[in-house]
């Protein structure tokens, strides 16, 4: 058996059932859950990020939720450091670390031997790009990134100028896209990792996404976003999240509330499609189709068999 620390990763698109499965796996294998979502770290952004509620945790400890204020920036490098420390902390208690989420780059950065210190920098070029932003605007610089590195651009909001500049800087220095540069470093898994991916027939998944947005609205998403809007957080990294930028446009008077909700549903569906593409292309995943939720017990049994085979763990509750 692999001598590396055991780690279970549960990945997949939004609304596919990751939270439910993670609780079940944590109960079965004496686990603790680490959020692999780049937006659930923010306090006060609960409804729009589909953050798990205390009463839904069933007593399972959850980590890396509510650790930042919405005005603070958060990088994948910081996430990597925090999660690896949590994995060690959980393992020392004799428990199984379980990382759960849909932010592919973040999860990938943890489980592979990827060193952010190896990514080159060019301060002079960065300053040139910052000046270009002042001259031509965020959107035009973003289009430049789209031309040389569309994959990275698809995961960066045009207003997240810092990340747009970083991606262009890496391409300028290495001739490689951000993903090409990263993949050249990450051949080795740091952990004895079982990667469980959840998928679903597209029509069913999109139906669940649309329903989830309706539930979010009913739960008070507008009020949640309005509170952030009144704090003047427009340019914060957190507000680039799906579920927030669309409602901000409503409060700006650019769209009606109906249009904002339609845009939110559409952007969520597109994001789910990008998530699936990312995971299929970037990671060695054991996929499980969750379309037939009525047979969930059978599906959980299949997933458990996979986890036990990969990690050599035994169920302690069944």
Coordinates of C-alpha atoms in Angstrom, one line a residue:
X1 CA 0.0 0.0 0.0
X2 CA 1.2 3.5 -0.8
X3 CA 3.0 5.0 2.2
X4 CA 1.9 8.5 1.4
X5 CA -0.8 10.2 3.4
X6 CA -4.3 9.1 2.3
X7 CA -6.6 11.8 0.8
X8 CA -10.1 11.6 -0.7
X9 CA -11.0 14.3 -3.2
X10 CA -14.7 14.7 -4.3
X11 CA -15.1 16.9 -7.3
X12 CA -17.7 17.7 -9.9
X13 CA -19.9 20.5 -11.2
X14 CA -22.1 22.7 -9.1
X15 CA -25.4 21.1 -7.9
X16 CA -24.3 17.5 -8.7
X17 CA -24.5 16.3 -5.1
X18 CA -20.9 16.7 -3.7
X19 CA -22.0 17.9 -0.3
X20 CA -24.3 15.0 0.3
X21 CA -21.7 12.5 -0.7
X22 CA -18.9 14.1 1.3
X23 CA -21.0 13.8 4.5
X24 CA -21.7 10.2 3.8
X25 CA -18.0 9.4 3.1
X26 CA -16.9 11.3 6.2
X27 CA -19.3 9.3 8.4
X28 CA -18.1 6.0 6.8
X29 CA -14.4 6.6 7.0
X30 CA -14.0 8.8 10.0
X31 CA -13.2 11.9 7.9
X32 CA -13.1 15.6 8.2
X33 CA -14.0 17.8 5.2
X34 CA -11.9 20.6 3.7
X35 CA -13.8 23.0 1.4
X36 CA -12.2 23.1 -2.1
X37 CA -14.4 26.0 -3.2
X38 CA -12.7 29.3 -3.9
X39 CA -15.7 31.4 -2.8
X40 CA -16.9 29.6 0.4
X41 CA -13.9 31.1 2.2
X42 CA -15.7 34.4 2.4
X43 CA -17.9 35.4 5.4
X44 CA -21.3 36.7 4.6
X45 CA -21.4 35.0 1.2
X46 CA -23.5 32.1 2.2
X47 CA -26.5 31.7 0.0
X48 CA -24.8 32.5 -3.4
X49 CA -22.0 30.0 -2.7
X50 CA -24.4 27.3 -1.6
X51 CA -22.4 27.1 1.7
X52 CA -23.3 24.2 3.9
X53 CA -25.3 25.1 7.0
X54 CA -24.3 23.9 10.5
X55 CA -27.3 21.7 10.9
X56 CA -26.4 20.0 7.5
X57 CA -22.9 19.0 8.7
X58 CA -24.2 16.2 10.8
X59 CA -21.4 16.8 13.3
X60 CA -18.7 16.5 10.7
X61 CA -15.9 19.1 11.1
X62 CA -15.6 21.4 8.0
X63 CA -12.5 23.5 7.3
X64 CA -11.7 26.6 5.1
X65 CA -15.2 28.0 5.3
X66 CA -15.6 31.6 6.5
X67 CA -11.9 32.4 6.8
X68 CA -11.8 35.7 4.8
X69 CA -13.7 39.0 4.6
X70 CA -15.3 39.7 1.2
X71 CA -12.9 42.6 0.6
X72 CA -9.8 40.4 1.0
X73 CA -8.0 38.8 -1.9
X74 CA -7.3 35.1 -1.9
X75 CA -4.9 33.3 -4.2
X76 CA -4.5 29.6 -5.2
X77 CA -1.0 29.7 -3.6
X78 CA -2.5 30.7 -0.2
X79 CA -5.1 28.0 -0.6
X80 CA -2.5 25.4 -1.3
X81 CA -0.6 26.2 1.9
X82 CA -3.7 26.3 4.1
X83 CA -5.1 23.0 2.7
X84 CA -1.9 21.1 3.0
X85 CA -1.6 22.2 6.6
X86 CA -5.2 21.1 7.3
X87 CA -4.5 17.7 5.7
X88 CA -1.6 17.2 8.1
X89 CA -3.6 18.4 11.0
X90 CA -6.5 16.1 10.2
X91 CA -4.2 13.1 9.6
X92 CA -2.5 13.6 12.9
X93 CA -5.9 13.0 14.6
X94 CA -6.1 9.7 12.8
X95 CA -8.8 10.9 10.5
X96 CA -9.2 10.9 6.8
X97 CA -8.9 14.3 5.1
X98 CA -11.6 14.8 2.4
X99 CA -11.3 17.8 0.1
X100 CA -14.6 18.7 -1.6
X101 CA -15.3 21.2 -4.3
X102 CA -15.6 22.4 -7.8
X103 CA -12.7 24.8 -8.2
X104 CA -10.4 22.6 -10.3
X105 CA -7.2 24.7 -10.2
X106 CA -7.4 25.0 -6.4
X107 CA -7.8 21.2 -5.8
X108 CA -5.2 20.4 -8.5
X109 CA -2.7 22.7 -6.8
X110 CA -3.0 20.8 -3.5
X111 CA -2.8 17.2 -4.6
X112 CA 0.0 17.6 -7.2
X113 CA 3.6 18.6 -6.5
X114 CA 3.2 22.1 -7.9
X115 CA 5.5 24.8 -6.6
X116 CA 4.2 28.4 -7.0
X117 CA 7.7 29.7 -6.2
X118 CA 8.9 28.2 -9.5
X119 CA 6.5 30.5 -11.5
X120 CA 8.7 33.2 -12.9
X121 CA 8.0 36.9 -12.5
X122 CA 8.9 40.0 -14.5
X123 CA 8.2 43.2 -12.6
X124 CA 9.0 45.5 -15.5
X125 CA 6.6 43.7 -17.8
X126 CA 3.9 43.7 -15.1
X127 CA 4.2 47.4 -14.8
X128 CA 3.8 47.7 -18.6
X129 CA 0.6 45.7 -18.5
X130 CA -0.7 47.8 -15.6
X131 CA -0.1 50.9 -17.7
X132 CA -2.0 49.2 -20.6
X133 CA -5.0 48.6 -18.3
X134 CA -5.1 52.4 -17.7
X135 CA -4.9 53.1 -21.4
X136 CA -7.1 50.4 -22.9
X137 CA -9.2 49.2 -20.0
X138 CA -9.8 45.8 -18.3
X139 CA -11.8 44.3 -21.1
X140 CA -9.3 45.0 -23.9
X141 CA -6.4 43.4 -21.8
X142 CA -8.6 40.4 -21.1
X143 CA -9.2 40.0 -24.9
X144 CA -5.4 39.9 -25.3
X145 CA -5.3 37.0 -22.8
X146 CA -8.2 35.3 -24.7
X147 CA -6.1 35.3 -27.8
X148 CA -3.0 33.6 -26.3
X149 CA -4.5 31.6 -23.4
X150 CA -8.2 31.1 -23.8
X151 CA -8.3 28.3 -21.2
X152 CA -7.0 30.5 -18.4
X153 CA -9.1 33.4 -19.6
X154 CA -12.3 31.2 -19.3
X155 CA -11.6 30.9 -15.6
X156 CA -10.8 34.5 -14.9
X157 CA -13.2 37.4 -14.7
X158 CA -12.2 40.4 -17.0
X159 CA -12.3 42.6 -13.9
X160 CA -9.8 40.4 -12.0
X161 CA -6.9 42.4 -13.5
X162 CA -4.3 40.9 -11.2
X163 CA -4.9 37.4 -12.5
X164 CA -5.2 38.5 -16.1
X165 CA -1.8 40.2 -15.8
X166 CA -0.3 37.2 -14.1
X167 CA -1.4 34.8 -16.9
X168 CA -0.1 37.2 -19.6
X169 CA 3.2 37.5 -17.6
X170 CA 3.7 33.7 -17.5
X171 CA 3.0 33.5 -21.3
X172 CA 5.4 36.3 -21.9
X173 CA 8.2 34.7 -19.9
X174 CA 7.8 31.0 -20.8
X175 CA 5.9 30.9 -24.1
X176 CA 3.5 28.6 -22.3
X177 CA 0.0 29.1 -21.2
X178 CA -0.5 29.1 -17.4
X179 CA -1.9 25.5 -17.6
X180 CA 0.9 24.3 -19.8
X181 CA 3.5 25.7 -17.4
X182 CA 1.7 24.1 -14.4
X183 CA 1.2 20.7 -16.1
X184 CA 4.9 20.5 -16.8
X185 CA 5.5 20.5 -13.0
X186 CA 2.8 18.4 -11.6
X187 CA 3.4 14.8 -12.7
X188 CA 3.6 13.5 -9.1
X189 CA 0.7 13.1 -6.7
X190 CA 1.8 14.3 -3.2
X191 CA -0.8 12.1 -1.5
X192 CA -2.2 8.6 -1.9
X193 CA -5.3 10.2 -3.5
X194 CA -8.6 8.7 -4.5
X195 CA -10.3 11.3 -6.8
X196 CA -14.1 10.7 -7.0
X197 CA -15.8 12.7 -9.7
X198 CA -19.6 13.2 -9.9
X199 CA -21.4 13.8 -13.1
X200 CA -25.0 13.8 -14.3
X201 CA -26.9 13.8 -17.5
X202 CA -26.8 17.4 -18.8
X203 CA -30.5 18.0 -18.9
X204 CA -31.0 16.8 -15.3
X205 CA -28.0 18.8 -14.1
X206 CA -29.2 22.0 -15.7
X207 CA -32.6 21.4 -14.2
X208 CA -31.0 21.1 -10.7
X209 CA -28.9 24.2 -11.3
X210 CA -32.0 26.2 -12.3
X211 CA -33.9 24.9 -9.3
X212 CA -31.0 25.8 -7.0
X213 CA -31.0 29.4 -8.2
X214 CA -34.7 29.6 -7.5
X215 CA -34.1 28.3 -4.0
X216 CA -31.3 30.8 -3.5
X217 CA -33.6 33.7 -4.4
X218 CA -36.3 32.4 -2.0
X219 CA -33.7 32.1 0.8
X220 CA -32.7 35.7 0.4
X221 CA -29.9 36.0 -2.1
X222 CA -31.0 39.5 -3.1
X223 CA -30.7 40.7 0.4
X224 CA -27.3 39.0 0.8
X225 CA -26.0 40.7 -2.3
X226 CA -27.5 44.0 -1.4
X227 CA -25.6 44.0 1.9
X228 CA -22.3 43.5 0.0
X229 CA -23.3 46.1 -2.6
X230 CA -23.9 48.7 0.1
X231 CA -20.4 48.0 1.4
X232 CA -19.0 49.2 -1.9
X233 CA -17.3 45.9 -2.7
X234 CA -17.6 46.3 -6.4
X235 CA -14.0 45.7 -7.4
X236 CA -13.3 43.0 -4.8
X237 CA -12.3 39.5 -6.0
X238 CA -15.2 38.0 -4.1
X239 CA -17.8 39.8 -6.1
X240 CA -16.6 38.2 -9.4
X241 CA -18.3 35.0 -8.2
X242 CA -21.3 33.8 -10.1
X243 CA -24.4 34.7 -8.1
X244 CA -23.0 38.1 -7.0
X245 CA -21.9 39.9 -10.2
X246 CA -25.3 39.2 -11.9
X247 CA -27.2 40.7 -8.9
X248 CA -24.8 43.6 -8.7
X249 CA -25.8 44.4 -12.3
X250 CA -29.4 44.6 -11.1
X251 CA -28.6 47.0 -8.3
X252 CA -26.7 49.1 -10.8
X253 CA -29.9 49.4 -12.8
X254 CA -28.3 47.7 -15.9
X255 CA -30.8 44.8 -15.9
X256 CA -34.2 43.9 -14.5
X257 CA -34.4 41.4 -11.7
X258 CA -35.8 38.8 -14.1
X259 CA -32.9 39.3 -16.4
X260 CA -30.4 39.1 -13.5
X261 CA -31.9 35.7 -12.5
X262 CA -31.9 34.4 -16.1
X263 CA -28.2 35.5 -16.4
X264 CA -27.4 33.8 -13.1
X265 CA -28.9 30.5 -14.2
X266 CA -27.2 30.7 -17.6
X267 CA -23.8 31.5 -16.1
X268 CA -24.2 28.7 -13.6
X269 CA -24.9 26.2 -16.3
X270 CA -22.0 27.4 -18.4
X271 CA -19.7 27.2 -15.4
X272 CA -20.8 23.6 -14.7
X273 CA -19.9 22.7 -18.3
X274 CA -16.4 24.3 -17.8
X275 CA -15.9 22.5 -14.5
X276 CA -16.6 19.1 -16.2
X277 CA -14.2 19.9 -19.1
X278 CA -11.5 20.9 -16.7
X279 CA -11.7 17.8 -14.5
X280 CA -11.8 15.5 -17.5
X281 CA -8.8 17.0 -19.1
X282 CA -6.6 17.7 -16.0
X283 CA -7.0 14.9 -13.5
X284 CA -7.2 11.1 -13.2
X285 CA -10.7 10.9 -12.0
X286 CA -13.0 7.9 -11.1
X287 CA -16.3 9.1 -12.5
X288 CA -19.8 8.2 -11.1
X289 CA -23.0 9.2 -12.8
X290 CA -25.5 10.6 -10.2
X291 CA -28.4 11.0 -12.6
X292 CA -30.5 8.3 -10.9
X293 CA -30.8 9.9 -7.4
X294 CA -33.5 7.4 -6.5
X295 CA -30.8 4.7 -6.5
X296 CA -28.4 6.7 -4.4
X297 CA -27.7 3.9 -1.9
X298 CA -26.5 1.7 -4.7
X299 CA -24.3 4.5 -6.1
X300 CA -22.8 5.2 -2.6
X301 CA -22.0 1.5 -2.3
X302 CA -20.1 1.7 -5.7
X303 CA -18.2 4.8 -4.6
X304 CA -17.3 3.3 -1.3
X305 CA -15.9 0.2 -3.0
X306 CA -13.8 2.5 -5.2
X307 CA -12.5 4.5 -2.2
X308 CA -11.7 1.4 -0.2
X309 CA -9.8 -0.1 -3.1
X310 CA -7.8 3.0 -3.8
X311 CA -7.0 4.0 -0.2
X312 CA -7.2 0.7 1.7
X313 CA -9.6 2.2 4.2
X314 CA -12.5 0.3 5.9
X315 CA -16.0 1.6 6.7
X316 CA -16.5 2.2 10.4
X317 CA -20.2 2.8 10.4
X318 CA -21.7 0.2 8.0

